[in-house]
């Protein structure tokens, strides 16, 4: 279990293949699944499922993994995405606990490799798309594409101070904003 847990920080923000993990540490698929469930129950990790409704060629199986102890993650991009995931996970749980809806945190990824980091849904209807970037204020093409497809608001969170711009995308706007500014508004 310890070997698996130490390996998970390097997998943060990526779709997680249980078969690959089982092969890496040479244990059964069932053991990996059980141990991941234990880690989730002890609030060491959480996983988010892919959103595939109304997404052609959408990946349906592999969940993305995030760890609550994000300083252990190497790589600024993965660490930033993980930190945002923790904040969104907390916000979604708070909204649900306070009775504001039946929210879920998911992500979008197609078999063609197009991905949006997060999608928040309420009662299985998409509400908001969120992409994370370290410093790139140019709006991600998959974010624009999926926003047009789902017709929901979209935000690109940037780990750079002083960013606040609105870009038109058909009938919707995409907000590119500094992550601390936007995340501070969450419950």
mmCIF file of C-alpha atoms in Angstrom:
data_model
loop_
_atom_site.group_PDB
_atom_site.id
_atom_site.type_symbol
_atom_site.label_atom_id
_atom_site.label_comp_id
_atom_site.label_asym_id
_atom_site.label_seq_id
_atom_site.Cartn_x
_atom_site.Cartn_y
_atom_site.Cartn_z
ATOM 1 C CA UNK A 1 0.000 0.000 0.000
ATOM 2 C CA UNK A 2 2.796 2.389 0.868
ATOM 3 C CA UNK A 3 4.458 1.871 -2.520
ATOM 4 C CA UNK A 4 1.178 2.608 -4.281
ATOM 5 C CA UNK A 5 0.556 5.729 -2.237
ATOM 6 C CA UNK A 6 4.042 7.088 -2.940
ATOM 7 C CA UNK A 7 3.508 6.451 -6.666
ATOM 8 C CA UNK A 8 0.196 8.325 -6.779
ATOM 9 C CA UNK A 9 1.682 11.832 -6.484
ATOM 10 C CA UNK A 10 3.339 11.314 -9.872
ATOM 11 C CA UNK A 11 -0.061 10.383 -11.366
ATOM 12 C CA UNK A 12 -1.946 13.458 -10.081
ATOM 13 C CA UNK A 13 -4.099 15.144 -12.712
ATOM 14 C CA UNK A 14 -3.863 12.213 -15.114
ATOM 15 C CA UNK A 15 -6.357 9.543 -16.081
ATOM 16 C CA UNK A 16 -5.563 6.581 -13.887
ATOM 17 C CA UNK A 17 -5.187 3.080 -15.314
ATOM 18 C CA UNK A 18 -5.650 0.497 -12.571
ATOM 19 C CA UNK A 19 -4.129 -2.190 -14.790
ATOM 20 C CA UNK A 20 -1.007 -0.085 -15.299
ATOM 21 C CA UNK A 21 -0.673 0.509 -11.550
ATOM 22 C CA UNK A 22 -1.159 -3.198 -10.862
ATOM 23 C CA UNK A 23 1.637 -3.995 -13.303
ATOM 24 C CA UNK A 24 3.921 -1.289 -11.884
ATOM 25 C CA UNK A 25 3.833 -2.635 -8.342
ATOM 26 C CA UNK A 26 3.007 -6.262 -9.217
ATOM 27 C CA UNK A 27 -0.226 -6.772 -7.346
ATOM 28 C CA UNK A 28 -3.718 -7.684 -8.522
ATOM 29 C CA UNK A 29 -6.144 -5.244 -10.090
ATOM 30 C CA UNK A 30 -8.562 -5.924 -7.198
ATOM 31 C CA UNK A 31 -5.888 -4.988 -4.632
ATOM 32 C CA UNK A 32 -5.245 -1.662 -6.396
ATOM 33 C CA UNK A 33 -8.983 -0.892 -6.503
ATOM 34 C CA UNK A 34 -9.395 -1.761 -2.804
ATOM 35 C CA UNK A 35 -6.379 0.282 -1.733
ATOM 36 C CA UNK A 36 -7.525 3.325 -3.736
ATOM 37 C CA UNK A 37 -10.929 3.056 -2.056
ATOM 38 C CA UNK A 38 -9.198 3.022 1.345
ATOM 39 C CA UNK A 39 -7.129 6.099 0.401
ATOM 40 C CA UNK A 40 -10.341 7.906 -0.613
ATOM 41 C CA UNK A 41 -12.110 7.009 2.635
ATOM 42 C CA UNK A 42 -9.169 8.430 4.607
ATOM 43 C CA UNK A 43 -9.175 11.640 2.496
ATOM 44 C CA UNK A 44 -5.732 11.061 1.058
ATOM 45 C CA UNK A 45 -6.908 11.141 -2.573
ATOM 46 C CA UNK A 46 -10.015 11.736 -4.653
ATOM 47 C CA UNK A 47 -10.916 10.773 -8.195
ATOM 48 C CA UNK A 48 -13.151 12.491 -10.714
ATOM 49 C CA UNK A 49 -14.955 10.710 -13.507
ATOM 50 C CA UNK A 50 -14.994 11.803 -17.138
ATOM 51 C CA UNK A 51 -18.036 13.592 -18.541
ATOM 52 C CA UNK A 52 -19.134 11.806 -21.690
ATOM 53 C CA UNK A 53 -22.745 12.910 -22.155
ATOM 54 C CA UNK A 54 -23.134 14.704 -25.496
ATOM 55 C CA UNK A 55 -19.378 14.441 -26.163
ATOM 56 C CA UNK A 56 -18.533 12.457 -29.280
ATOM 57 C CA UNK A 57 -15.567 10.123 -28.820
ATOM 58 C CA UNK A 58 -15.524 10.962 -25.111
ATOM 59 C CA UNK A 59 -13.572 8.744 -22.745
ATOM 60 C CA UNK A 60 -15.968 7.126 -20.276
ATOM 61 C CA UNK A 61 -13.906 4.929 -17.956
ATOM 62 C CA UNK A 62 -10.640 6.325 -16.646
ATOM 63 C CA UNK A 63 -10.988 8.605 -13.647
ATOM 64 C CA UNK A 64 -8.447 11.340 -12.949
ATOM 65 C CA UNK A 65 -6.653 11.167 -9.633
ATOM 66 C CA UNK A 66 -5.853 14.043 -7.288
ATOM 67 C CA UNK A 67 -4.100 14.060 -3.912
ATOM 68 C CA UNK A 68 -4.988 16.273 -0.960
ATOM 69 C CA UNK A 69 -1.315 16.822 -0.119
ATOM 70 C CA UNK A 70 -0.487 18.700 -3.319
ATOM 71 C CA UNK A 71 2.934 20.031 -2.223
ATOM 72 C CA UNK A 72 4.251 16.470 -2.750
ATOM 73 C CA UNK A 73 3.563 16.729 -6.496
ATOM 74 C CA UNK A 74 6.536 17.465 -8.709
ATOM 75 C CA UNK A 75 5.982 19.789 -11.642
ATOM 76 C CA UNK A 76 4.399 23.215 -11.386
ATOM 77 C CA UNK A 77 1.604 22.498 -13.892
ATOM 78 C CA UNK A 78 0.447 19.281 -12.238
ATOM 79 C CA UNK A 79 0.704 20.845 -8.773
ATOM 80 C CA UNK A 80 -1.346 23.876 -9.868
ATOM 81 C CA UNK A 81 -4.058 21.710 -11.483
ATOM 82 C CA UNK A 82 -4.186 19.542 -8.346
ATOM 83 C CA UNK A 83 -4.519 22.582 -6.091
ATOM 84 C CA UNK A 84 -7.422 23.900 -8.192
ATOM 85 C CA UNK A 85 -9.015 20.426 -8.141
ATOM 86 C CA UNK A 86 -8.885 20.414 -4.329
ATOM 87 C CA UNK A 87 -10.570 23.829 -4.160
ATOM 88 C CA UNK A 88 -13.286 22.814 -6.656
ATOM 89 C CA UNK A 89 -13.846 19.500 -4.875
ATOM 90 C CA UNK A 90 -14.300 21.361 -1.587
ATOM 91 C CA UNK A 91 -16.694 23.889 -3.170
ATOM 92 C CA UNK A 92 -18.821 21.198 -4.843
ATOM 93 C CA UNK A 93 -19.112 19.297 -1.558
ATOM 94 C CA UNK A 94 -20.014 22.510 0.289
ATOM 95 C CA UNK A 95 -22.783 23.366 -2.209
ATOM 96 C CA UNK A 96 -24.168 19.831 -1.928
ATOM 97 C CA UNK A 97 -24.007 19.841 1.890
ATOM 98 C CA UNK A 98 -25.796 23.200 2.033
ATOM 99 C CA UNK A 99 -28.550 21.941 -0.263
ATOM 100 C CA UNK A 100 -27.853 24.227 -3.229
ATOM 101 C CA UNK A 101 -28.096 21.364 -5.709
ATOM 102 C CA UNK A 102 -26.707 18.002 -6.664
ATOM 103 C CA UNK A 103 -23.307 19.053 -7.990
ATOM 104 C CA UNK A 104 -20.550 16.881 -9.405
ATOM 105 C CA UNK A 105 -16.985 17.560 -10.464
ATOM 106 C CA UNK A 106 -15.880 15.854 -13.680
ATOM 107 C CA UNK A 107 -13.520 16.387 -16.603
ATOM 108 C CA UNK A 108 -13.760 16.075 -20.378
ATOM 109 C CA UNK A 109 -11.348 14.077 -22.509
ATOM 110 C CA UNK A 110 -11.847 12.628 -25.960
ATOM 111 C CA UNK A 111 -10.093 9.740 -27.636
ATOM 112 C CA UNK A 112 -8.463 12.398 -29.841
ATOM 113 C CA UNK A 113 -6.673 13.848 -26.796
ATOM 114 C CA UNK A 114 -8.765 17.014 -26.446
ATOM 115 C CA UNK A 115 -9.263 17.804 -22.772
ATOM 116 C CA UNK A 116 -10.799 20.346 -20.442
ATOM 117 C CA UNK A 117 -9.551 19.971 -16.889
ATOM 118 C CA UNK A 118 -12.881 20.348 -15.067
ATOM 119 C CA UNK A 119 -16.614 20.476 -15.649
ATOM 120 C CA UNK A 120 -19.026 21.225 -12.844
ATOM 121 C CA UNK A 121 -22.502 19.796 -13.346
ATOM 122 C CA UNK A 122 -25.714 20.161 -11.369
ATOM 123 C CA UNK A 123 -28.196 17.280 -11.618
ATOM 124 C CA UNK A 124 -26.196 15.903 -14.556
ATOM 125 C CA UNK A 125 -26.473 19.150 -16.515
ATOM 126 C CA UNK A 126 -23.238 21.001 -17.257
ATOM 127 C CA UNK A 127 -22.896 24.315 -15.433
ATOM 128 C CA UNK A 128 -19.285 25.492 -15.860
ATOM 129 C CA UNK A 129 -16.096 24.506 -17.713
ATOM 130 C CA UNK A 130 -12.739 25.253 -16.066
ATOM 131 C CA UNK A 131 -9.252 25.000 -17.588
ATOM 132 C CA UNK A 132 -5.999 25.575 -15.695
ATOM 133 C CA UNK A 133 -2.834 27.101 -17.146
ATOM 134 C CA UNK A 134 0.329 28.220 -15.414
ATOM 135 C CA UNK A 135 0.714 31.462 -17.340
ATOM 136 C CA UNK A 136 -0.938 31.106 -20.753
ATOM 137 C CA UNK A 137 -3.731 33.655 -21.205
ATOM 138 C CA UNK A 138 -4.485 32.429 -24.735
ATOM 139 C CA UNK A 139 -7.713 30.485 -24.331
ATOM 140 C CA UNK A 140 -7.327 26.756 -24.872
ATOM 141 C CA UNK A 141 -8.912 25.469 -28.109
ATOM 142 C CA UNK A 142 -10.622 22.491 -26.410
ATOM 143 C CA UNK A 143 -12.156 24.889 -23.867
ATOM 144 C CA UNK A 144 -13.598 26.988 -26.700
ATOM 145 C CA UNK A 145 -14.827 23.904 -28.566
ATOM 146 C CA UNK A 146 -16.548 22.291 -25.585
ATOM 147 C CA UNK A 147 -18.047 25.598 -24.483
ATOM 148 C CA UNK A 148 -19.703 25.986 -27.897
ATOM 149 C CA UNK A 149 -20.845 22.349 -27.757
ATOM 150 C CA UNK A 150 -22.304 22.484 -24.225
ATOM 151 C CA UNK A 151 -23.338 26.178 -24.240
ATOM 152 C CA UNK A 152 -22.141 26.883 -20.678
ATOM 153 C CA UNK A 153 -19.871 29.526 -19.107
ATOM 154 C CA UNK A 154 -16.136 28.824 -19.156
ATOM 155 C CA UNK A 155 -13.159 30.005 -17.108
ATOM 156 C CA UNK A 156 -9.444 29.644 -17.743
ATOM 157 C CA UNK A 157 -7.606 29.956 -14.438
ATOM 158 C CA UNK A 158 -4.067 31.264 -14.731
ATOM 159 C CA UNK A 159 -1.393 31.072 -12.040
ATOM 160 C CA UNK A 160 -0.244 34.608 -12.795
ATOM 161 C CA UNK A 161 -1.247 37.751 -10.901
ATOM 162 C CA UNK A 162 -3.197 40.554 -12.552
ATOM 163 C CA UNK A 163 -4.951 38.556 -15.276
ATOM 164 C CA UNK A 164 -8.574 39.449 -15.973
ATOM 165 C CA UNK A 165 -9.900 39.368 -19.514
ATOM 166 C CA UNK A 166 -13.102 38.320 -21.208
ATOM 167 C CA UNK A 167 -13.034 36.715 -24.661
ATOM 168 C CA UNK A 168 -16.110 36.274 -26.847
ATOM 169 C CA UNK A 169 -16.831 32.706 -28.044
ATOM 170 C CA UNK A 170 -19.955 32.718 -30.193
ATOM 171 C CA UNK A 171 -22.850 33.544 -27.879
ATOM 172 C CA UNK A 172 -20.776 32.963 -24.715
ATOM 173 C CA UNK A 173 -17.817 34.589 -23.019
ATOM 174 C CA UNK A 174 -14.715 32.908 -21.647
ATOM 175 C CA UNK A 175 -13.118 34.487 -18.625
ATOM 176 C CA UNK A 176 -9.326 34.294 -18.284
ATOM 177 C CA UNK A 177 -8.509 35.249 -14.703
ATOM 178 C CA UNK A 178 -5.857 34.876 -12.028
ATOM 179 C CA UNK A 179 -6.621 31.743 -10.040
ATOM 180 C CA UNK A 180 -6.335 33.286 -6.541
ATOM 181 C CA UNK A 181 -8.817 35.998 -7.494
ATOM 182 C CA UNK A 182 -11.416 33.560 -8.855
ATOM 183 C CA UNK A 183 -10.923 30.794 -6.304
ATOM 184 C CA UNK A 184 -11.301 33.257 -3.414
ATOM 185 C CA UNK A 185 -14.947 33.685 -4.430
ATOM 186 C CA UNK A 186 -15.771 30.002 -3.820
ATOM 187 C CA UNK A 187 -17.442 28.993 -0.557
#
